[in-house]
Coordinates of C-alpha atoms in Angstrom, one line a residue:
X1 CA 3.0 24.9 -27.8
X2 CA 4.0 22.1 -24.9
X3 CA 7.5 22.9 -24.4
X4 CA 10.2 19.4 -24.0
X5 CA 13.0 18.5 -23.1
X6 CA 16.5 18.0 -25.5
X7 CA 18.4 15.1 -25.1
X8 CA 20.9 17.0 -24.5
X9 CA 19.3 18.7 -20.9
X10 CA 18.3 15.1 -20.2
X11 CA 22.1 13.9 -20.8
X12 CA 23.4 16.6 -18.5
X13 CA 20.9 16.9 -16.0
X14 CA 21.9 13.0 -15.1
X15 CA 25.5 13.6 -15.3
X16 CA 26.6 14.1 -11.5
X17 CA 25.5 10.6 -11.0
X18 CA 28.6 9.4 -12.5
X19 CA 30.9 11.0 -9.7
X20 CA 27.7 10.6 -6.8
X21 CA 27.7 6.7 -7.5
X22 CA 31.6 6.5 -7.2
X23 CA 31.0 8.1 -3.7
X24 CA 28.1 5.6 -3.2
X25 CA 29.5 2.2 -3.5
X26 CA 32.0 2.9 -1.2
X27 CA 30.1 3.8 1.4
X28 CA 27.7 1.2 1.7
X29 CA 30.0 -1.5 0.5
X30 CA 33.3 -1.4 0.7
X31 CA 33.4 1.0 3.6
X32 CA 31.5 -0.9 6.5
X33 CA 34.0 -3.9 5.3
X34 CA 37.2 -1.7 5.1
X35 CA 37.0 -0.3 8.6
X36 CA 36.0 -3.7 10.7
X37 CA 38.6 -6.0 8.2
X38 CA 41.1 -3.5 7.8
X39 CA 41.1 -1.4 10.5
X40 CA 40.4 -3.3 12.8
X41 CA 37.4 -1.8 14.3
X42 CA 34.6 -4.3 15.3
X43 CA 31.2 -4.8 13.4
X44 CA 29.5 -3.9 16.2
X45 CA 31.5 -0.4 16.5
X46 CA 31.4 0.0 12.5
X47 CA 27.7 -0.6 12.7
X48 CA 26.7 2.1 15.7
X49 CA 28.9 4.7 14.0
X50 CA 27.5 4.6 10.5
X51 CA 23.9 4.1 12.1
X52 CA 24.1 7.5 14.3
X53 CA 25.8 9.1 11.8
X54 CA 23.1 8.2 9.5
X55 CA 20.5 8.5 11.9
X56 CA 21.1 12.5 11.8
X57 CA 20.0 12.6 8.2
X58 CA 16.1 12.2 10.2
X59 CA 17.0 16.2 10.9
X60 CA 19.2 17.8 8.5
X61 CA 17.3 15.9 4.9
X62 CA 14.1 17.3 5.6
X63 CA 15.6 20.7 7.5
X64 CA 18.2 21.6 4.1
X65 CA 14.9 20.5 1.9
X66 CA 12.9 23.4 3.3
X67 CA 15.4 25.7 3.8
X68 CA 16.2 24.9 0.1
X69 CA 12.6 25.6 -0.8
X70 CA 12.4 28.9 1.2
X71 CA 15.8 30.8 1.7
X72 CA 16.8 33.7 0.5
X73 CA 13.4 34.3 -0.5
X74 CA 14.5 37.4 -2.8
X75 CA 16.1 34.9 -5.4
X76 CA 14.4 32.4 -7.4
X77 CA 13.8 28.5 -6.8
X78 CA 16.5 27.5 -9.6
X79 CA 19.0 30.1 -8.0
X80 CA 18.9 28.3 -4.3
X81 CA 19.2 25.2 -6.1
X82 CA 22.4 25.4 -7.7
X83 CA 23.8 27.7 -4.5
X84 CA 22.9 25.1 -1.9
X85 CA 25.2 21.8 -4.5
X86 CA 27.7 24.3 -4.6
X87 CA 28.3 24.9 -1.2
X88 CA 27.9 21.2 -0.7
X89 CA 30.6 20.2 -2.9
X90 CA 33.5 21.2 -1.0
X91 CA 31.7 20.3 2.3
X92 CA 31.5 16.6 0.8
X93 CA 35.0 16.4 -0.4
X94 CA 36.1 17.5 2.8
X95 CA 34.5 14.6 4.7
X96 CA 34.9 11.9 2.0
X97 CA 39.2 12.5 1.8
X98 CA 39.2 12.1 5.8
X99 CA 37.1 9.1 5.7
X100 CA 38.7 7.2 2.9
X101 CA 42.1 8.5 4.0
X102 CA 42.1 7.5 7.2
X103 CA 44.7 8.6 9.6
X104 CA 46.6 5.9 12.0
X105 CA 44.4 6.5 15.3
X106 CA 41.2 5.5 14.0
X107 CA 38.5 4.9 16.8
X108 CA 34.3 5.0 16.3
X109 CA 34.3 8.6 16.5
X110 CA 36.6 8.9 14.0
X111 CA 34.4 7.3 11.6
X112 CA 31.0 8.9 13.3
X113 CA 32.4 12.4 12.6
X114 CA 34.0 12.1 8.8
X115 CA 31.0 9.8 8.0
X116 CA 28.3 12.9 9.4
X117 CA 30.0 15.8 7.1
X118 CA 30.0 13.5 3.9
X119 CA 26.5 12.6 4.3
X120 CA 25.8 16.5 5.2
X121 CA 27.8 17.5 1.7
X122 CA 26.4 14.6 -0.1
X123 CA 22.7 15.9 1.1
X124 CA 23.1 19.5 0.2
X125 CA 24.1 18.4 -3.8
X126 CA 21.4 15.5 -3.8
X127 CA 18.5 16.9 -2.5
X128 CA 18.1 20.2 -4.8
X129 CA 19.6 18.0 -7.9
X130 CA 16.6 16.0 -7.4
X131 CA 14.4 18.9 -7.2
X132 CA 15.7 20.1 -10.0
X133 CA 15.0 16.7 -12.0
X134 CA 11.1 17.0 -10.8
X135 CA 10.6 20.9 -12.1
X136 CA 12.2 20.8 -15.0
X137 CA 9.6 19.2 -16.7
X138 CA 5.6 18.8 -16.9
X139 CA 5.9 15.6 -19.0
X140 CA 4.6 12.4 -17.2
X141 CA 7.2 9.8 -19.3
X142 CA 9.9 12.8 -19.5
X143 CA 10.5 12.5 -15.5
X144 CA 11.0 8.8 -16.4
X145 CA 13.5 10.1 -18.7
X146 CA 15.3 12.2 -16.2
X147 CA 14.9 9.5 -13.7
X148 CA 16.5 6.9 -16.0
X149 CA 19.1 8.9 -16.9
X150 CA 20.1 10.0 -13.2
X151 CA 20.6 6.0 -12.7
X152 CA 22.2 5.1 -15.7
X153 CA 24.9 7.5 -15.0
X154 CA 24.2 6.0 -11.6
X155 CA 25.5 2.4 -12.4
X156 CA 27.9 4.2 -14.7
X157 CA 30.0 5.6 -11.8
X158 CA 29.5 2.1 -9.8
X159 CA 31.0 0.0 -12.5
X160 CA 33.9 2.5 -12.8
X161 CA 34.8 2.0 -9.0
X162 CA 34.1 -1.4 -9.4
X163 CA 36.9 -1.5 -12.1
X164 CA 39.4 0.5 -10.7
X165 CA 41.4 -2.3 -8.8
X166 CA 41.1 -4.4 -12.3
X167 CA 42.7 -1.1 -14.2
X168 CA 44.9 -0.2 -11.6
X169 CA 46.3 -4.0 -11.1
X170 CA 45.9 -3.4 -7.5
X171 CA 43.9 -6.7 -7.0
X172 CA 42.0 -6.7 -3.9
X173 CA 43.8 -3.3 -2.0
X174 CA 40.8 -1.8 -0.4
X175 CA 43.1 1.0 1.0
X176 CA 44.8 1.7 -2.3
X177 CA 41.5 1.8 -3.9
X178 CA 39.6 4.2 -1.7
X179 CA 42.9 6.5 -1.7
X180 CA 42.9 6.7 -5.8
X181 CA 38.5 7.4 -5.6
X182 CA 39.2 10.0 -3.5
X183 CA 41.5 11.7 -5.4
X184 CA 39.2 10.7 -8.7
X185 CA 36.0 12.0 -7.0
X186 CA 37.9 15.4 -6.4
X187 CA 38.4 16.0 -9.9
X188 CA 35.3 14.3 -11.0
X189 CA 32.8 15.8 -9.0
X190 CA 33.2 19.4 -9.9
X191 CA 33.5 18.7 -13.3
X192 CA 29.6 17.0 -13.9
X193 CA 28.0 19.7 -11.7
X194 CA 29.2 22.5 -14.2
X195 CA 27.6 21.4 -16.8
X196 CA 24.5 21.9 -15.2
X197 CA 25.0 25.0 -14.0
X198 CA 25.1 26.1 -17.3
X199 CA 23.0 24.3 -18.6
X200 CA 19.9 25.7 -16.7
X201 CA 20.2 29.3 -16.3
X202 CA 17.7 31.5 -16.1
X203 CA 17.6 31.9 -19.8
X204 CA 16.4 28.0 -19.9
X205 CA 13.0 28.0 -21.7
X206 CA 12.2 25.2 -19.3
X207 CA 12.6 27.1 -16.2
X208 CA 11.6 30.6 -17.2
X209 CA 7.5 29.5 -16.2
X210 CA 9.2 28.4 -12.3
X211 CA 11.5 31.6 -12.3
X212 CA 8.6 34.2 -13.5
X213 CA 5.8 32.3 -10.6
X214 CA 8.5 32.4 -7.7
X215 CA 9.2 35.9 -8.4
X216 CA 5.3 36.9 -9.0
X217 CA 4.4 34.6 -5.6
X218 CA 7.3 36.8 -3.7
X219 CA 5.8 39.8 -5.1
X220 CA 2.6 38.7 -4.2
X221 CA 3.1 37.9 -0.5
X222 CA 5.9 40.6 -0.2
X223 CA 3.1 42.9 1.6
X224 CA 2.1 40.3 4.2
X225 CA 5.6 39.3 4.9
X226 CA 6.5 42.8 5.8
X227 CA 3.5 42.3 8.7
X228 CA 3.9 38.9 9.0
X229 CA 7.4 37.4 9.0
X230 CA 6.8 33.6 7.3
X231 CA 7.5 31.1 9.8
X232 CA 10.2 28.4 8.7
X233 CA 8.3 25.7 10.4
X234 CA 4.6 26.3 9.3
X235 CA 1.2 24.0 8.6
X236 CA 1.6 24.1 5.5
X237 CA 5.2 22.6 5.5
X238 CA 4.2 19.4 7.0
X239 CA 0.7 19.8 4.6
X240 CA 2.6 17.7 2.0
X241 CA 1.9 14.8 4.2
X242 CA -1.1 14.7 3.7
X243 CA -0.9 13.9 -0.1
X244 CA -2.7 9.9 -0.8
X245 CA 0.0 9.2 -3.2
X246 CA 2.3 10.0 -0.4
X247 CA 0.4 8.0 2.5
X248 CA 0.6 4.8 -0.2
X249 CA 3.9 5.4 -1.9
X250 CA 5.7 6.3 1.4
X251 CA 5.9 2.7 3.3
X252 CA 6.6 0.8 0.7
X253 CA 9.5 3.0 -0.7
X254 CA 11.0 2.8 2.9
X255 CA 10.8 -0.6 3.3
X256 CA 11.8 -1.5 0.0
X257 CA 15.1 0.5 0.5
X258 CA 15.9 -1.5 3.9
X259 CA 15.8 -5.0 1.4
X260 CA 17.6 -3.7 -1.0
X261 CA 20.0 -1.7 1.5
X262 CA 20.8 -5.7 3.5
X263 CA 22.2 -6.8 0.2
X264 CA 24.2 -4.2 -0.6
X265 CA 26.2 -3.7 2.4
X266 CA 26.5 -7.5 3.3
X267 CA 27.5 -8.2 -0.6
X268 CA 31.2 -8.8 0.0
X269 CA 30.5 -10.7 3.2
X270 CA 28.2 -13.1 1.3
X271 CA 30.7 -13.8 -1.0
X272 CA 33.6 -14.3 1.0
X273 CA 32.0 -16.7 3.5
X274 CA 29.5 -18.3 1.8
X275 CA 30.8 -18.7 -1.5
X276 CA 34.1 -18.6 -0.6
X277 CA 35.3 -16.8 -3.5
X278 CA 36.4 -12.8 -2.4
X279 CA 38.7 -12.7 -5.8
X280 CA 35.3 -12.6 -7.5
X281 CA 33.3 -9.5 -5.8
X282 CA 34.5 -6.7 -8.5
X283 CA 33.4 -9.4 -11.2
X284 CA 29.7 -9.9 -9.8
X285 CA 29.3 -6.7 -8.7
X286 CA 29.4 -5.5 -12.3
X287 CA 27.5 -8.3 -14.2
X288 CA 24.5 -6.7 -11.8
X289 CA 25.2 -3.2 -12.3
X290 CA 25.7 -4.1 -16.0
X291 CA 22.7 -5.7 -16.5
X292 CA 20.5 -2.9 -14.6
X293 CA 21.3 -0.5 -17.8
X294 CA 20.7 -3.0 -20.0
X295 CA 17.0 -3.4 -18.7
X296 CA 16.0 0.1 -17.6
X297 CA 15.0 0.5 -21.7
X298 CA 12.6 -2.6 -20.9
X299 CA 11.2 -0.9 -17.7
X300 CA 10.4 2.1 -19.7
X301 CA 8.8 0.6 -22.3
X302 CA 6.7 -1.6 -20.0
X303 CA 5.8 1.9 -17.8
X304 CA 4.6 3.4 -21.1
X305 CA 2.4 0.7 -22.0
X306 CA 1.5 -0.4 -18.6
X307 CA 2.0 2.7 -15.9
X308 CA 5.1 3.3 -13.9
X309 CA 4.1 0.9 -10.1
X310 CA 2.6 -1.6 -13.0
X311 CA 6.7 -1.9 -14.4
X312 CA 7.9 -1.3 -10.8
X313 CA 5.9 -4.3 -9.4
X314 CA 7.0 -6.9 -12.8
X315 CA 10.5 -6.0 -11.5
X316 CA 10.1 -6.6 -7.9
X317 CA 8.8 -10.1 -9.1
X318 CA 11.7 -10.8 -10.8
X319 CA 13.7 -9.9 -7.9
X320 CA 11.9 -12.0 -5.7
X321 CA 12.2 -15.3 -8.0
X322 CA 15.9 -14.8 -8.6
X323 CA 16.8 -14.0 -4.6
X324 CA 14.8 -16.9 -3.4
X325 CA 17.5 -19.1 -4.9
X326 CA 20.0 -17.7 -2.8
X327 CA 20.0 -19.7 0.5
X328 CA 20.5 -23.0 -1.9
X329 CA 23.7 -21.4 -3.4
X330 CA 27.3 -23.1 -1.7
X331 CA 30.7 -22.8 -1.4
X332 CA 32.1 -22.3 -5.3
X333 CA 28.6 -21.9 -6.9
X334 CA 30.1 -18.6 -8.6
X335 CA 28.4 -19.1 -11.5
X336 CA 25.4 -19.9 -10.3
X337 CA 25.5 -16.6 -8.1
X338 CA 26.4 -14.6 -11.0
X339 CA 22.9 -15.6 -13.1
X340 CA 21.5 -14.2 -10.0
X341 CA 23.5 -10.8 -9.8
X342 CA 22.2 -10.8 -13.8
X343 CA 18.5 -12.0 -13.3
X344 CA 18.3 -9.5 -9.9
X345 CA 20.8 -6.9 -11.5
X346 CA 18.2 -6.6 -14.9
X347 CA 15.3 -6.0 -12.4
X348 CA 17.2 -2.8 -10.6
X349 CA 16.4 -0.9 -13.1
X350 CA 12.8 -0.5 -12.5
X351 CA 13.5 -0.4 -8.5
X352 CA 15.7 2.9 -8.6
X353 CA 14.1 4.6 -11.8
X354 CA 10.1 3.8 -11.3
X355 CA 10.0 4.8 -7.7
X356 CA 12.2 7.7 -8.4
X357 CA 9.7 9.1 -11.4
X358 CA 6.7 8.6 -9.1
X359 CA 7.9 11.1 -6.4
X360 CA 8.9 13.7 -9.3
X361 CA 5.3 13.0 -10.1
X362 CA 4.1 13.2 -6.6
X363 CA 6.5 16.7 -5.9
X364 CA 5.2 18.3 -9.3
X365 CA 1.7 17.3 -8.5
X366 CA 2.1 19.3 -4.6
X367 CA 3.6 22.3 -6.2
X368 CA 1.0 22.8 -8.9
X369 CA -2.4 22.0 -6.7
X370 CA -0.8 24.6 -4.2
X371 CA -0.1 27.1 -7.0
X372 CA -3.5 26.7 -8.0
X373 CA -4.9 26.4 -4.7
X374 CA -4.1 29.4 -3.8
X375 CA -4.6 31.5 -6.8
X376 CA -8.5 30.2 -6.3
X377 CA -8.3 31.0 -2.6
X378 CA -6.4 34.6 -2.8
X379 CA -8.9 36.1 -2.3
X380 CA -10.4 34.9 0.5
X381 CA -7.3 34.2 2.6
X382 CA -6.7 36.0 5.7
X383 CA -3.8 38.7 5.7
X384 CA -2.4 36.1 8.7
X385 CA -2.6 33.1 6.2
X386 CA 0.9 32.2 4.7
X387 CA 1.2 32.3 1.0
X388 CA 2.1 29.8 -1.0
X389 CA 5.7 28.1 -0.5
X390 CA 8.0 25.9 -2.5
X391 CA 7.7 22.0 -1.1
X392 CA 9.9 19.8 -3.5
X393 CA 13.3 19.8 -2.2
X394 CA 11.4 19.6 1.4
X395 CA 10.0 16.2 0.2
X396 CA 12.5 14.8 -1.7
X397 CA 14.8 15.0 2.0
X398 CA 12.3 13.3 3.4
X399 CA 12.6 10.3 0.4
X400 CA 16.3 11.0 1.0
X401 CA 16.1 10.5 4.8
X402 CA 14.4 7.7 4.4
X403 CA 17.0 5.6 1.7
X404 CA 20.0 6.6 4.4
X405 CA 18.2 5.6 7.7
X406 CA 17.7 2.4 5.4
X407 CA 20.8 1.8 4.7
X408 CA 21.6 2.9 8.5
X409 CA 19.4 0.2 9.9
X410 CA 20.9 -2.4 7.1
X411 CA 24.4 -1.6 8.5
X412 CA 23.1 -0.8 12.8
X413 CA 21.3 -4.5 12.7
X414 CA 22.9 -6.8 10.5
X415 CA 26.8 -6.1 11.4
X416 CA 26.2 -6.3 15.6
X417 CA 24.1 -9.3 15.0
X418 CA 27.0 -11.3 13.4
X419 CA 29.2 -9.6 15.6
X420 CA 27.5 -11.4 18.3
X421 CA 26.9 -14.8 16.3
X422 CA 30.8 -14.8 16.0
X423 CA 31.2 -14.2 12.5
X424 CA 35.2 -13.7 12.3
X425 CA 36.0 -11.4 9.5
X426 CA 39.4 -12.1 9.6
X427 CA 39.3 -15.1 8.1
X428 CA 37.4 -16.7 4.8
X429 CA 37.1 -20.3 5.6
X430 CA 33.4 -21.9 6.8
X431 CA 35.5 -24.3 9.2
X432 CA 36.5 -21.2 11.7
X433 CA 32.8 -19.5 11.3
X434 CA 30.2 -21.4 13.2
X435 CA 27.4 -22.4 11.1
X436 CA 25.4 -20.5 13.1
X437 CA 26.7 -17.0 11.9
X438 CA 27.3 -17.9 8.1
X439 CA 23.4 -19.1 8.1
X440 CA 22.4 -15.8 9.7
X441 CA 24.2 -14.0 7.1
X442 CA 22.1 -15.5 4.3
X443 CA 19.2 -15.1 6.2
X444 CA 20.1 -11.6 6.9
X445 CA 21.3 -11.1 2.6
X446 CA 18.4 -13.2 1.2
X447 CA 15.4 -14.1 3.1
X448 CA 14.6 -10.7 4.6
X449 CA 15.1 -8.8 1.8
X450 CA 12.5 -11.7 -0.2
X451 CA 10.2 -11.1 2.6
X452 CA 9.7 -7.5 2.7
X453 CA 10.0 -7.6 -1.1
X454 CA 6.6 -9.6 -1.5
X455 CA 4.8 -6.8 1.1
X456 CA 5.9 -4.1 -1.2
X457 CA 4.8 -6.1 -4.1
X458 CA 1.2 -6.4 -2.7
X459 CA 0.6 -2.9 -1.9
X460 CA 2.1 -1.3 -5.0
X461 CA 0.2 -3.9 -7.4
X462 CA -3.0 -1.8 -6.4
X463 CA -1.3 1.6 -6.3
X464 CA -3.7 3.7 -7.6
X465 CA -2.0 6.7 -8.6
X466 CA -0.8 7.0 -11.8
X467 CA -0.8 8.2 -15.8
X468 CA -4.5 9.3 -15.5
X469 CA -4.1 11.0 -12.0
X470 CA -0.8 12.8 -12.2
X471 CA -2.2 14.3 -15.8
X472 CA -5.3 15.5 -14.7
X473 CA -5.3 19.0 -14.1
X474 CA -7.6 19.2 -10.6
X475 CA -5.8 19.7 -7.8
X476 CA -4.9 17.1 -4.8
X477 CA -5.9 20.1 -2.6
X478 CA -9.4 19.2 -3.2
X479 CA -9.4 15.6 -1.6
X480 CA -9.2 17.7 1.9
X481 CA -12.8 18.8 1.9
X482 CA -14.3 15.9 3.1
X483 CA -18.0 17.7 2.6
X484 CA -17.6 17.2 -0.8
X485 CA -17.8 13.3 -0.8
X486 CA -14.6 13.1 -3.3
X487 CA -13.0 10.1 -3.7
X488 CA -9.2 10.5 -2.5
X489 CA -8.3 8.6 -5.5
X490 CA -9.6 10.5 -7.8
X491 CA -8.8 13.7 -10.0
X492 CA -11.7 15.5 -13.0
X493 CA -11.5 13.3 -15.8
X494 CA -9.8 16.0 -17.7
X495 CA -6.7 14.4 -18.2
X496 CA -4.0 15.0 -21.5
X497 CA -2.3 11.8 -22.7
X498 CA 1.6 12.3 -22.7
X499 CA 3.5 12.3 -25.1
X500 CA 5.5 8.9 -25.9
X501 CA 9.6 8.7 -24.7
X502 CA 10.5 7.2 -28.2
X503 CA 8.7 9.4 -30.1
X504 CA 9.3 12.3 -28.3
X505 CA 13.2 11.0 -28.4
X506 CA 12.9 10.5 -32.3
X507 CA 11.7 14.0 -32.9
X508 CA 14.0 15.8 -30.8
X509 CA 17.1 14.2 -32.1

């Protein structure tokens, strides 16, 4: 009998995104701002320190994914998981009270340093979380379901921080503000990870299959290991690179994240020097965060009828009509703006959860074709051959590296280049910025991010890798045999038809 999830797993599973997107906000908004308007470091200073910092994440994302998929090799995969977010946690609290308590010397390395151990923390909880959200489950719409909930707790967490200065009738205090979310996220972030420590033990029906299969594949290759140490860097590590979905899914993702990383860390910028209205940032910030929970039941419904790029793409065309209005939006058009956060806001949904379910897809699909791989192969391997190892967390640091370096590049380009332009961030008024530098800013907010948008439209429109594929039970293993004339894009036709998310919804509850 096909074993699913409760609600109840999904709820909790998705429950650290609450505290996680209270952290996120700050860093890619309100922080870049804080330290250059503030503190009186320069953009171009701000910009270098978050970029190297962030730049890092190129070794230590994929690095903590494979040590996360390989170390201590005597416990199992779920067991590794929850020990590497738990000795993240304090290492992330650590680095987030010293970066949004800053002391009175501040200086670039100041922020380098702080910002290097929060990301470090941030990547040891992320990383196996997201594992966790792509083993858990065998059902194709069910990783939509753990998806969607990750993100709806997600924008949950990013309205709350958004609200705080409304609640806290501290008006625009950006110090006051990042004092009282530290002190929040101290409490808050322990709290929604024990839950799911809990939750998923090793008694969890859903995880006994994973557990019992690490533990068999350890037994298995415990007699070659005793001969034959495993190597932490291997073939085979890097073999999940070689995965089509991977090859297609992989430059589109990265690029997507740079267009929607511009608008996110020059949102308050925007609003304070081209529509001249800062008062209003916590106020349009959550219409779009609002409106992204309101569609993701849209985008799910579409992904079940359609397939999950098919609902990704309809999105990114929404985004793309509503952000090409931006450049003709003034001084005062606040209202205006705000049917844009709503239009552009409604289409998130489908940018964070499709993209998101397709890698759980991808990372399920790797595991099983190597599981099955080399059962089939056993016994014709060599005694030097490695045995099968665990590749999920590895890959979801390299999608992780990949949506910080993102954000890195958003942050290293845009802030030196209206650094240069003259853009004076101590003042809101258009008179005192050249027109020069308040253009490039919506160039840099708007036209980029439309650009790159309609690239990553084209090439996911034909992605060919979806319900059908990721259900069949072949393995992607066989597309490397080029003698046997397979088509790359192709599985046995084999394939089982999921189960629906409302129904299966409707009979769990």
């Amino acid at each position: 009998m096909k074993q699913t999830l409760k609600f109840s797993q999904i709820f909790i599973y998705g429950l650290p995104g609450f505290p996680l997107a209270m952290l996120g906000l700050p860093l890619f908004v309100y922080l870049p701002s804080y330290y250059s308007q503030n503190l009186g470091l320069s953009l171009s200073a701000v910009g270098f320190a978050l970029l190297l910092a962030r730049s890092f994440d190129v070794i230590t994302d994929p690095l903590i994914g494979l040590l996360n998929d390989r170390y201590p090799k005597s416990q199992s995969v779920l067991w590794r998981r929850k020990c590497f977010m738990i000795i993240g946690v304090p290492l992330l609290l650590l680095g987030l009270n010293f970066l949004l308590r800053p002391n009175d010397e501040i200086s670039t390395m100041y922020l380098f340093t702080w910002s290097f151990i929060t990301y470090l923390g941030w990547t040891l909880i992320n990383i196996p979380w997201l594992a966790i959200g792509a083993e858990i489950s065998h059902d194709y719409h069910e990783k939509s379901a753990l998806a969607s909930s990750r993100e709806i707790f997600s924008v949950i967490g990013t309205v709350a921080v958004i609200s705080i200065p409304i609640l806290l009738s501290i008006d625009l205090d950006l110090k006051t503000t990042l004092e009282t979310l530290a002190n929040l996220l101290t409490v808050f972030l322990p709290l929604a990870l024990i839950p799911l420590f809990l939750n998923l033990s090793s008694n969890t029906s859903i995880t006994k299959n994973k557990i019992s299969q690490t533990r068999q594949n350890n037994h298995q290759s415990g007699t070659k290991q005793s001969n034959n140490k495993q190597k932490l860097f291997s073939k085979e590590s890097f073999e999940i690179l070689k995965h089509p979905a991977i090859r297609k899914l992989l430059p589109a993702y990265f690029l997507n994240s740079i267009a929607n990383a511009l608008p996110a860390t020059l949102f308050i910028l925007f609003v304070s020097f081209v529509l001249q209205a800062p008062e209003q940032v916590s106020i349009l910030l959550s219409g779009y965060f609002l409106s992204a929970i309101v569609g993701i039941p849209l985008w799910l419904y579409i992904a079940r009828k359609t397939d999950k790029h098919i609902s990704w793409c309809i999105a990114l065309l929404g985004s793309i009509i509503s952000f090409m209005w931006v450049p003709f939006i003034g001084e005062g058009n606040v209202q205006a703006f705000m049917i844009i956060c709503l239009v552009s806001g409604f289409c998130l949904g489908a940018d964070v959860v499709m993209p998101a379910s397709i890698q759980a897809d991808i990372a399920q699909d790797i595991s099983q074709s190597s599981q099955e791989s080399t059962s089939f192969l056993k016994s014709q391997i060599d005694s030097h051959k490695e045995p099968h190892q665990e590749s999920t967390a590895m890959l979801f640091g390299i999608w992780g590296l990949l949506t910080k370096l993102s954000l890195a590049l958003a942050v290293g380009i845009a802030f030196p280049i209206l650094d240069i332009l003259g853009l004076n961030v101590d003042a809101v008024d258009t008179q005192i910025n050249s027109t020069t530098a308040t253009t490039t800013l919506i160039i840099l907010y708007a036209l980029i991010p439309v650009i790159i948008k309609i690239w990553v439209l084209i090439q996911m429109w034909s992605f060919p890798f979806g319900k059908q594929y990721f259900s069949s039970q072949s393995s992607f293993t066989e597309t490397n045999f080029p003698e046997g004339n397979k088509n790359e894009y192709s599985k046995t036709s084999n394939t089982s038809h999921p189960i629906s998310l409302t129904s299966s919804y409707k009979r769990l509850q």
